[in-house]
PDB file of C-alpha atoms in Angstrom:
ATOM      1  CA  UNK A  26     -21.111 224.190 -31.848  1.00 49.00           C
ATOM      2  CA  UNK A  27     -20.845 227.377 -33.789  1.00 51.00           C
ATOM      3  CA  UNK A  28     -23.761 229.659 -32.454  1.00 52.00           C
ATOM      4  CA  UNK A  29     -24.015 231.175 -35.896  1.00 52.00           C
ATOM      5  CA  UNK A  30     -25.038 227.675 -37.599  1.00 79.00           C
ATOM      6  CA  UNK A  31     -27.975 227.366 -34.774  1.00 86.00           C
ATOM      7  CA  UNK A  32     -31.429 228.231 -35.079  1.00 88.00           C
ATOM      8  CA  UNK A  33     -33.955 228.231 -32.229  1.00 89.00           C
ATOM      9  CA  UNK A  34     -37.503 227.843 -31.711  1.00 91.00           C
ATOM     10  CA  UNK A  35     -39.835 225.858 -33.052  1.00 92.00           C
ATOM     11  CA  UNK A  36     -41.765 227.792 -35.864  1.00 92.00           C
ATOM     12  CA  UNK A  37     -38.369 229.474 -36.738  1.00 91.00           C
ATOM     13  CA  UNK A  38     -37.081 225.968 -37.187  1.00 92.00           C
ATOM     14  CA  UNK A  39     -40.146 224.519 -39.428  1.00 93.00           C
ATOM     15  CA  UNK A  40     -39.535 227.848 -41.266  1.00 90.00           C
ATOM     16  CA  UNK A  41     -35.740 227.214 -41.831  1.00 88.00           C
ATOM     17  CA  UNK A  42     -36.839 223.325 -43.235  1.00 89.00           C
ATOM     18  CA  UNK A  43     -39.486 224.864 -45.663  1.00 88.00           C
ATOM     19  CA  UNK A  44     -37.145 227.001 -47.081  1.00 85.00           C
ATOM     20  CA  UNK A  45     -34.945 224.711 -48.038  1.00 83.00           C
ATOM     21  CA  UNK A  46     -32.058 225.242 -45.007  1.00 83.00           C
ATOM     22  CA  UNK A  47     -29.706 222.381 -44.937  1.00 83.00           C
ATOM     23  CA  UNK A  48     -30.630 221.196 -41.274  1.00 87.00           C
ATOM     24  CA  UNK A  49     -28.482 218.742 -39.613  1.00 84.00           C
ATOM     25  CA  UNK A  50     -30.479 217.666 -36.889  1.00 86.00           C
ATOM     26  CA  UNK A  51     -32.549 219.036 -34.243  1.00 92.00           C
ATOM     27  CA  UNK A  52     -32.423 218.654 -30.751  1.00 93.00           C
ATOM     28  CA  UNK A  53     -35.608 218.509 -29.225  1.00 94.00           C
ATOM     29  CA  UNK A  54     -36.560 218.951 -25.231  1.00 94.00           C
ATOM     30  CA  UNK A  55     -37.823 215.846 -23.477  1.00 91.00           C
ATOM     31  CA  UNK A  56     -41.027 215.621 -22.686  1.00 83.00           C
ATOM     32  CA  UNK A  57     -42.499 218.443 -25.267  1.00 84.00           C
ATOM     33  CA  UNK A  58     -45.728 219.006 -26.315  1.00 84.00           C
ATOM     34  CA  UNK A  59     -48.109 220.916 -27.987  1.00 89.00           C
ATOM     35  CA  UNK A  60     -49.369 221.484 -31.164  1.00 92.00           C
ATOM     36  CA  UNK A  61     -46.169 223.551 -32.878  1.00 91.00           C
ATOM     37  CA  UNK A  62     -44.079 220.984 -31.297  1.00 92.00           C
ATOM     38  CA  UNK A  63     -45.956 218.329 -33.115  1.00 93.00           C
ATOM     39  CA  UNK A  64     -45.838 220.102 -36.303  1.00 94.00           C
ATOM     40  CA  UNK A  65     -42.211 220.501 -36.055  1.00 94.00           C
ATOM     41  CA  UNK A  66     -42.349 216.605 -35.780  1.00 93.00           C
ATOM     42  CA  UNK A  67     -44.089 215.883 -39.083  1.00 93.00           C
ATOM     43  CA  UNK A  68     -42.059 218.303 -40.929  1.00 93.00           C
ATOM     44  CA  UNK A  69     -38.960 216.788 -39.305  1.00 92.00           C
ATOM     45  CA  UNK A  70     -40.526 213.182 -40.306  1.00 90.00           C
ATOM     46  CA  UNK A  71     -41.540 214.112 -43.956  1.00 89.00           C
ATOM     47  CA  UNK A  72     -37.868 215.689 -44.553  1.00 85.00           C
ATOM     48  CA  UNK A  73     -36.145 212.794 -43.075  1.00 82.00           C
ATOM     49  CA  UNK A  74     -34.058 214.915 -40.929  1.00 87.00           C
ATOM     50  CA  UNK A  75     -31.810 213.950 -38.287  1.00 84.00           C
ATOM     51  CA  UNK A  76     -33.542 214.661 -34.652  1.00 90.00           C
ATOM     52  CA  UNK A  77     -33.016 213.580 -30.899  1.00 90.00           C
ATOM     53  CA  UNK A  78     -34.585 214.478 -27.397  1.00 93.00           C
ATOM     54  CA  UNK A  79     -32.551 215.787 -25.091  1.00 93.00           C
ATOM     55  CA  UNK A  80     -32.566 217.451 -21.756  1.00 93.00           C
ATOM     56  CA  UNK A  81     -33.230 221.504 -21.279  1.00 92.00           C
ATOM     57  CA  UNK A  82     -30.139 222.144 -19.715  1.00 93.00           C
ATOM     58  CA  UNK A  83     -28.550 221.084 -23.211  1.00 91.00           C
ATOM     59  CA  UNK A  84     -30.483 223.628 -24.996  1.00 92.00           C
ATOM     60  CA  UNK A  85     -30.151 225.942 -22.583  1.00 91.00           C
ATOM     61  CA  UNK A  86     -26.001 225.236 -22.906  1.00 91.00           C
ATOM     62  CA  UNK A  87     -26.509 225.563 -26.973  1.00 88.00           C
ATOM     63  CA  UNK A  88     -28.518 229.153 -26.627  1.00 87.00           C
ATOM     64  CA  UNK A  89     -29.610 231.245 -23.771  1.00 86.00           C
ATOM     65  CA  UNK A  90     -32.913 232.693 -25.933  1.00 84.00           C
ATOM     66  CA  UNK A  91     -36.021 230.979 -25.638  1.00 86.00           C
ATOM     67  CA  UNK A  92     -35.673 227.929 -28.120  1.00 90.00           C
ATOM     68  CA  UNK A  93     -39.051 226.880 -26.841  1.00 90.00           C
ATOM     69  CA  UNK A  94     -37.501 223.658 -26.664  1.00 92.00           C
ATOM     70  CA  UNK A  95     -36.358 222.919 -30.139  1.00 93.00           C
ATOM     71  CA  UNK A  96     -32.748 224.224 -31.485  1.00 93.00           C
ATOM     72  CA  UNK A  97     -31.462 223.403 -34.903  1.00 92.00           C
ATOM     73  CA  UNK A  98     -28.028 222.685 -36.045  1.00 88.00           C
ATOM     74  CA  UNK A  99     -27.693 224.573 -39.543  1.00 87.00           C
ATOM     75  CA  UNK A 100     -24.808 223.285 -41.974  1.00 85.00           C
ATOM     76  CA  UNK A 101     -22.513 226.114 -43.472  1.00 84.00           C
ATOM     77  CA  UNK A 102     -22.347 224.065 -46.743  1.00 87.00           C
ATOM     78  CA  UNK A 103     -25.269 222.358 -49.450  1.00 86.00           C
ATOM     79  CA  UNK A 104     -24.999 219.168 -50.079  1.00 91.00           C
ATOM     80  CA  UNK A 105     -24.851 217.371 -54.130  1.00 93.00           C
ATOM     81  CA  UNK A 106     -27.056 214.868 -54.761  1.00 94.00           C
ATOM     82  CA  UNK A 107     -25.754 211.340 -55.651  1.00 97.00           C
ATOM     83  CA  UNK A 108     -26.642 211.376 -59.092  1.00 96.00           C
ATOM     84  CA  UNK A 109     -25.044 214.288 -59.819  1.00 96.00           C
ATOM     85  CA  UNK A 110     -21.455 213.618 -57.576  1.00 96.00           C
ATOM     86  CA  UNK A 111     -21.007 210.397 -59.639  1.00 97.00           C
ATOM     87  CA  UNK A 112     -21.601 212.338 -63.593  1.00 96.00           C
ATOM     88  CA  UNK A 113     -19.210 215.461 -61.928  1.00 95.00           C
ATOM     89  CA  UNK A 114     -16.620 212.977 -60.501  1.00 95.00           C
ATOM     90  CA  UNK A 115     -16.564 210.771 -64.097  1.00 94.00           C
ATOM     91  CA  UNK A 116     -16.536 214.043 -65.912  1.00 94.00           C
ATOM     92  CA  UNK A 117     -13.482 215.089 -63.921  1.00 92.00           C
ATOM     93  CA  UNK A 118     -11.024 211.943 -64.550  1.00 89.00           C
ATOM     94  CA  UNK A 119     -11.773 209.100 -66.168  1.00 90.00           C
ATOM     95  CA  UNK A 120     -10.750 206.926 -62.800  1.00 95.00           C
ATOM     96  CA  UNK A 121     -12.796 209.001 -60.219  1.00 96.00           C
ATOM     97  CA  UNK A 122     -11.883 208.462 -56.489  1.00 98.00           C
ATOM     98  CA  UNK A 123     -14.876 208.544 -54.274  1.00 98.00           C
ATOM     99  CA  UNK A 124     -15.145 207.824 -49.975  1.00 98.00           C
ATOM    100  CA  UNK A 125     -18.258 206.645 -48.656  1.00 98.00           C
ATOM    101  CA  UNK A 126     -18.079 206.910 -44.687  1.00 97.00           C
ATOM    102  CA  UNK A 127     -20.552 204.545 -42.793  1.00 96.00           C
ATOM    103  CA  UNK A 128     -22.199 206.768 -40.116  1.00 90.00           C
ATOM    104  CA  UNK A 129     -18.694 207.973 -38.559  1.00 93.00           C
ATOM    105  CA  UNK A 130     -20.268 210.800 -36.091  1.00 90.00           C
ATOM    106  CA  UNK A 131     -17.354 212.256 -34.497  1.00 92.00           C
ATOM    107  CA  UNK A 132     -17.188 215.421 -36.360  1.00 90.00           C
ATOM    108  CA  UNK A 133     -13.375 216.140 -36.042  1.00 93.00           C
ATOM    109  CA  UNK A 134     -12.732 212.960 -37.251  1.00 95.00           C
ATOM    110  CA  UNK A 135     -15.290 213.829 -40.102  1.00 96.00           C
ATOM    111  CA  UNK A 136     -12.653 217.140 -40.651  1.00 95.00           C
ATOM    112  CA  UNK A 137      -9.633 215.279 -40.811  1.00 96.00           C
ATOM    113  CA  UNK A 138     -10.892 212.741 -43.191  1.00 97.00           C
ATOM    114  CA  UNK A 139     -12.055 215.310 -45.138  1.00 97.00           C
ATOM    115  CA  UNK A 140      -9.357 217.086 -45.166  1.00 97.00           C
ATOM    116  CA  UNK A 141      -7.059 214.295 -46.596  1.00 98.00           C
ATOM    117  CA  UNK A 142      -9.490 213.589 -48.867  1.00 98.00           C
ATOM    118  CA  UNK A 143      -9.306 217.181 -50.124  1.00 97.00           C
ATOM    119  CA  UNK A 144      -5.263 216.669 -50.297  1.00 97.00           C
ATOM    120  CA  UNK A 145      -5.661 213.176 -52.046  1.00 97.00           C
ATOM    121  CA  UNK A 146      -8.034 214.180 -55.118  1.00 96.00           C
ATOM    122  CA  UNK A 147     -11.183 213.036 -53.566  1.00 97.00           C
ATOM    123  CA  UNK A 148     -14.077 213.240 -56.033  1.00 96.00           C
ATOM    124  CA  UNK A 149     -16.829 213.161 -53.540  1.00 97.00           C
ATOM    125  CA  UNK A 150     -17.754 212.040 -50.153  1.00 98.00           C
ATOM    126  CA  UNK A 151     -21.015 210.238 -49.430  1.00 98.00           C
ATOM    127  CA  UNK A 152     -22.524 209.946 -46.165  1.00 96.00           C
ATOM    128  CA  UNK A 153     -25.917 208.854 -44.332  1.00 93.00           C
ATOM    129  CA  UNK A 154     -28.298 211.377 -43.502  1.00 86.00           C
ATOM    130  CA  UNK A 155     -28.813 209.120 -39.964  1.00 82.00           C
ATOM    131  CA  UNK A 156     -26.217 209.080 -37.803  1.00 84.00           C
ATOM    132  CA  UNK A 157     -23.404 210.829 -39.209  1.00 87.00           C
ATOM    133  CA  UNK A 158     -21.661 213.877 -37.784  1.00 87.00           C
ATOM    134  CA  UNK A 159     -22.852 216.958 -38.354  1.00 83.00           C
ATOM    135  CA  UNK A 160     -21.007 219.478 -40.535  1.00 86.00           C
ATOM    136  CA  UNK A 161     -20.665 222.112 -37.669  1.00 81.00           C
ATOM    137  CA  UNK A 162     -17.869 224.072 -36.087  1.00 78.00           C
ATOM    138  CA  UNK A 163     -15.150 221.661 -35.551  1.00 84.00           C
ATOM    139  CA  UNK A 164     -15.852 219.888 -38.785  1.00 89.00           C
ATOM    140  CA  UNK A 165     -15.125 223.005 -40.714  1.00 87.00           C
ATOM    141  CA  UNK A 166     -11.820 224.353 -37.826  1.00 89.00           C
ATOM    142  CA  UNK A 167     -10.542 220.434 -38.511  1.00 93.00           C
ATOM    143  CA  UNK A 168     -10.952 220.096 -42.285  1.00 94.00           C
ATOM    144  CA  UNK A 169      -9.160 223.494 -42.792  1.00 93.00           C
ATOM    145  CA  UNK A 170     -11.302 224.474 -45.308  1.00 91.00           C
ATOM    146  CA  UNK A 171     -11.651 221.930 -47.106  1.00 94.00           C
ATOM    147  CA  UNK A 172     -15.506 220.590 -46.301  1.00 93.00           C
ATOM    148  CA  UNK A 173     -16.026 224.048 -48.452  1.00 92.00           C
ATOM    149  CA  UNK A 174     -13.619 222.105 -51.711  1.00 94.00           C
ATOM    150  CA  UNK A 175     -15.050 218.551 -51.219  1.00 95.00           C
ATOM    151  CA  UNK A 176     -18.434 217.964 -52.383  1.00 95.00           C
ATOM    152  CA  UNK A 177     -20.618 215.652 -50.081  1.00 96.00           C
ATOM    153  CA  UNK A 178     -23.783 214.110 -50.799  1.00 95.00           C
ATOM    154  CA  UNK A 179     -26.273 212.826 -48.006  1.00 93.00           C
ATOM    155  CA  UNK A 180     -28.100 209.676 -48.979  1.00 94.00           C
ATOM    156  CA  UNK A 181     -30.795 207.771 -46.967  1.00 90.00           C
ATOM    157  CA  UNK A 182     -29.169 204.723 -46.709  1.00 94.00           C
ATOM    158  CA  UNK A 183     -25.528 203.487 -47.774  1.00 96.00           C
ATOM    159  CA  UNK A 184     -26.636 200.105 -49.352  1.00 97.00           C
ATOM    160  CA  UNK A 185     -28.446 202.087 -51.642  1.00 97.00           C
ATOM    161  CA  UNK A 186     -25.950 204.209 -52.978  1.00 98.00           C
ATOM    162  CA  UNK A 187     -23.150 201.407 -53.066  1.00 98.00           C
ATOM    163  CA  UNK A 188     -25.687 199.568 -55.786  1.00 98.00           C
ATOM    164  CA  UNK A 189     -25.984 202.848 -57.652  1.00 98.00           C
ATOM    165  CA  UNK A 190     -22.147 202.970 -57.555  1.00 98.00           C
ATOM    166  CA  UNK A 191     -21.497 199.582 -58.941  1.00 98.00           C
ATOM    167  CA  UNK A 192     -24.079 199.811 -61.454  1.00 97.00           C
ATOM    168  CA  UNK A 193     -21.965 202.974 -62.574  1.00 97.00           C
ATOM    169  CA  UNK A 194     -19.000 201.089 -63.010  1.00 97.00           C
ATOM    170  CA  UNK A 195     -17.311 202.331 -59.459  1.00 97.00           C
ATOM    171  CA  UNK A 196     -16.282 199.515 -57.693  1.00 98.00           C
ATOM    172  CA  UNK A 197     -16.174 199.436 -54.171  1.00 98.00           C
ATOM    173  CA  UNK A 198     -13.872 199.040 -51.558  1.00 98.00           C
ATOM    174  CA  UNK A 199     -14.688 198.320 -48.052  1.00 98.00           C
ATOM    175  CA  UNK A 200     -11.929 198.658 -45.687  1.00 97.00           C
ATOM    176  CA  UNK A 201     -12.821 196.360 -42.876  1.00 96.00           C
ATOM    177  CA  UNK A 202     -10.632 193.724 -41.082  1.00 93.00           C
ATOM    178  CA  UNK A 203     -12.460 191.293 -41.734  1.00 92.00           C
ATOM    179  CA  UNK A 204     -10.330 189.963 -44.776  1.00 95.00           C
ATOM    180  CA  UNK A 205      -7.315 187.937 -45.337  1.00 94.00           C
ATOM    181  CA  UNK A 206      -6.689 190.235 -48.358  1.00 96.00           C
ATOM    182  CA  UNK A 207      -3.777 193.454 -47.728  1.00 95.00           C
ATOM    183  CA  UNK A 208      -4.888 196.506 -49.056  1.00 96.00           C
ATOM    184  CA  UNK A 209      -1.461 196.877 -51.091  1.00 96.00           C
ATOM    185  CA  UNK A 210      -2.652 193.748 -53.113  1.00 94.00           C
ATOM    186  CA  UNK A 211      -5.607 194.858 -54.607  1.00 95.00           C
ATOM    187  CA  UNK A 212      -6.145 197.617 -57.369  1.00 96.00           C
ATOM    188  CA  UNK A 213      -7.059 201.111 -56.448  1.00 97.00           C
ATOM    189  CA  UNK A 214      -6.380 202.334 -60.361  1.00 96.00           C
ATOM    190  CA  UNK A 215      -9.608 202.692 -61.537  1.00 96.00           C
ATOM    191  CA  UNK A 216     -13.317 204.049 -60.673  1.00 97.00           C
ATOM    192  CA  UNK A 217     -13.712 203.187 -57.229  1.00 98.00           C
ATOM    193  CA  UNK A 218     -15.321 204.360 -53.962  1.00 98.00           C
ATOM    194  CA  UNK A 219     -13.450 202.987 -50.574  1.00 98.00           C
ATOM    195  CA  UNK A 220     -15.657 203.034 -47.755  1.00 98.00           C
ATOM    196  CA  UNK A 221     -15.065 203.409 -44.319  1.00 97.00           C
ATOM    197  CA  UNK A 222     -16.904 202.600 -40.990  1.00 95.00           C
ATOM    198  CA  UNK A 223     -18.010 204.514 -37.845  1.00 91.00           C
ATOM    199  CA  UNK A 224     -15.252 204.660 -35.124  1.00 84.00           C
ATOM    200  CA  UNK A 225     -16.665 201.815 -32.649  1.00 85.00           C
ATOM    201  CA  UNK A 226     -18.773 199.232 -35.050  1.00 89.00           C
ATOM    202  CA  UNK A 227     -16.987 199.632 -38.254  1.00 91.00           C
ATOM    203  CA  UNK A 228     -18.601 198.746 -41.195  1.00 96.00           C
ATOM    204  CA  UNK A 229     -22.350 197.636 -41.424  1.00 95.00           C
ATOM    205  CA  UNK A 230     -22.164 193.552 -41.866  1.00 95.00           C
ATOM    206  CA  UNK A 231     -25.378 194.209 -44.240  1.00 96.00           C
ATOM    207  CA  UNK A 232     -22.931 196.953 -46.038  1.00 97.00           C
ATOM    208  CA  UNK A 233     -19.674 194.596 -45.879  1.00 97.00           C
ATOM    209  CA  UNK A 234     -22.001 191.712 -47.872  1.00 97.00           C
ATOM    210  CA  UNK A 235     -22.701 193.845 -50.883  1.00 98.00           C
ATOM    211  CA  UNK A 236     -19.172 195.666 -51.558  1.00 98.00           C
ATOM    212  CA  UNK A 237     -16.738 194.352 -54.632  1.00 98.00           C
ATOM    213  CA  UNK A 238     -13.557 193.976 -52.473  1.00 97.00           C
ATOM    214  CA  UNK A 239     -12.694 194.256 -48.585  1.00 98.00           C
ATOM    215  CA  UNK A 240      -8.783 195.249 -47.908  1.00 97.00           C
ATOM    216  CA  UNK A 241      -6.818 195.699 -44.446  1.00 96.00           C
ATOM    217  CA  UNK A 242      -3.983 197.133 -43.595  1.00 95.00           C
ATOM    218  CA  UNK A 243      -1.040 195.126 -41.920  1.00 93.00           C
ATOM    219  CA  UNK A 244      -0.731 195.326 -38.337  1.00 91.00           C
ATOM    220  CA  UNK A 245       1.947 194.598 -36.465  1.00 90.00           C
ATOM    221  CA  UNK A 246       1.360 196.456 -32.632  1.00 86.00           C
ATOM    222  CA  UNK A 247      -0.601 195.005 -29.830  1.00 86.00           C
ATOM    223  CA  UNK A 248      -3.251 197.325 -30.839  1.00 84.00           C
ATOM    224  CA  UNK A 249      -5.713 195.706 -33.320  1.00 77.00           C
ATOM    225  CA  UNK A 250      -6.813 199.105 -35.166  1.00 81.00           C
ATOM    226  CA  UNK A 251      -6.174 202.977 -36.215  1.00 90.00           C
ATOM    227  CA  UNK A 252      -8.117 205.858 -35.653  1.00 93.00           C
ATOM    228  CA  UNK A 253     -10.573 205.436 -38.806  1.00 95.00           C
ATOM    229  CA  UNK A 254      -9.237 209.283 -40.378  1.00 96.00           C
ATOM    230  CA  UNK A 255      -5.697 207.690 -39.656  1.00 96.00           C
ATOM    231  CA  UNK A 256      -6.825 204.647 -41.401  1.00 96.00           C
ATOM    232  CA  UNK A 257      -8.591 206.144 -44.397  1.00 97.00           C
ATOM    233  CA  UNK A 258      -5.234 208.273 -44.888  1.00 97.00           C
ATOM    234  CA  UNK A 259      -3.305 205.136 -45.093  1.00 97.00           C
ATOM    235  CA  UNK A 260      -6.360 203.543 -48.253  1.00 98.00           C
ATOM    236  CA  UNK A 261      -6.611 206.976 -49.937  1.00 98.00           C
ATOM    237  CA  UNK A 262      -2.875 207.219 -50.214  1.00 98.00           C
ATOM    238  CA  UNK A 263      -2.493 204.212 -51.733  1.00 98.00           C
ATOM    239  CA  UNK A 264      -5.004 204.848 -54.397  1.00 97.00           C
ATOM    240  CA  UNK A 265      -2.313 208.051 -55.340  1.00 97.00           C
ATOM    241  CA  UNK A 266       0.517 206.122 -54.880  1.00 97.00           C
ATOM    242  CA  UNK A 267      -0.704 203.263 -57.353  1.00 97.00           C
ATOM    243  CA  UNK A 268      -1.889 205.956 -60.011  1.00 94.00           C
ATOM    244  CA  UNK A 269       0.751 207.662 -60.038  1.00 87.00           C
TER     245      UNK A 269
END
C-alpha cells in the first residue's frame, strides 16, 4: 500500500471524510475505545465507508507514526456517480459498453481488468462500495494508468444499479457458468453492461436472478475456470470483435 494514499489517526481521518476525501476503507485496531474512536465510528457508519478491525502490528506495518489506532486508505482517483456514468457512456456511442464487477477484492486483478477495459472501449466500471478492492498502489502499478482513463462509480449495492441499468435500456450480461448458453451465441452489439464475479464465489445468486442474459465460455481443460481478469478479457473482446 502506497504510504502516500494513507492517512493516520483518528481525528485526521474524520477530518479527511468531512472533507469530502475519497476513503477506501479504514482499518481500525481491535479492541479500541474512547470517545474519538467512537466518533470515527458514526462518521464511518453515516458515510457508508468500508472499515475492518485489525491487529496493531498491521497498523504499525502500514505507518510507524502514531495512527492512534485508526489508518485510512485514501484513493488517488474520484469516483462518478451512476447516474451520471450511464448519460456520459450513452452520450459517447450510441451502444455503450459498461463492466459491473461483483465485489472482486484482489486489487491487481482489479488493475488488469481495468486495464483491458481501458484497451477495449470500456464506458464505465461499476463496483460495490463493500467488499471490493481498494484503488491503491498495485491497482494503479497493474492498470498502467488506466484506473486514471476509466471512470468508476461506487454504488451501495449491485442489484440496485443492474435495475437502474435495465430500466436505461443496458442490458445485462452476467458471465457465470451457470448456463448452457456460449458466450459467442449471444449479442454483445448493443447497450450492455457484462458483469463479473469476485474470484472465489462468483456471481451473487440474488445478482445472477435479476440479469437479462448469463453466457460462459467453452472449456475444454481439466480446470473448470479462468482467472476472472483473464475471463473478462475473453467477454469484453468479444463485445469488439462482434461490433466491429
Amino acid at each position: 500500500m502506497e504510504k502516500e494514499h494513507l492517512i493516520f489517526g483518528i481525528r485526521a481521518i474524520i477530518e479527511a471524510i468531512q472533507s469530502g476525501k475519497e476513503v477506501d476503507k479504514v482499518f481500525i485496531q481491535k479492541e479500541a475505545s474512547g470517545e474519538l474512536m467512537k466518533d470515527l465510528m458514526k462518521v464511518l457508519k453515516r458515510g457508508n465507508i468500508n472499515f475492518s478491525y485489525v491487529p496493531v502490528e498491521k497498523l504499525n506495518r502500514l505507518t510507524p507514526n502514531n495512527h492512534q489506532g485508526a489508518v485510512a486508505s485514501i484513493s488517488p482517483i474520484g469516483f462518478m456517480d451512476l447516474e451520471q456514468m450511464v448519460e456520459a457512456a450513452k452520450n459517447a456511442s450510441q451502444t455503450p459498453l459498461l463492466l459491473i464487477l461483483d465485489q472482486i477484492s484482489d486489487a491487481r486483478n482489479f488493475g488488469a481488468i481495468i486495464r483491458t477495459a481501458e484497451c477495449t472501449g470500456v464506458s464505465g466500471i461499476i463496483v460495490q462500495k463493500a467488499g471490493s478492492a481498494p484503488v491503491n498502489g498495485d491497482t494503479v502499478k497493474t492498470s498502467a494508468g488506466a484506473v486514471f482513463n476509466v471512470p468508476i462509480c461506487k454504488v451501495e449495492h449491485i442489484k440496485d444499479a443492474i435495475f437502474y441499468l435495465q430500466g436505461s435500456g443496458i442490458k445485462t450480461v452476467a458471465a457465470t457458468e451457470k448456463t448452457d448458453q456460449n458466450i459467442y451465441d449471444i449479442s454483445l452489439n448493443e447497450p450492455v453492461a457484462i458483469i463479473m464475479g469476485s474470484e472465489d464465489r462468483g456471481i451473487n445468486p440474488s445478482v445472477l436472478k435479476i440479469v437479462d442474459e448469463k453466457a460462459k465460455l467453452p472449456m475444454f481443460g481439466s480446470i473448470g475456470s479462468l482467472n476472472v481478469s483473464v475471463a473478462c478479457g475473453a467477454f469484453l473482446y468479444e463485445a469488439v470483435r462482434q461490433r466491429g
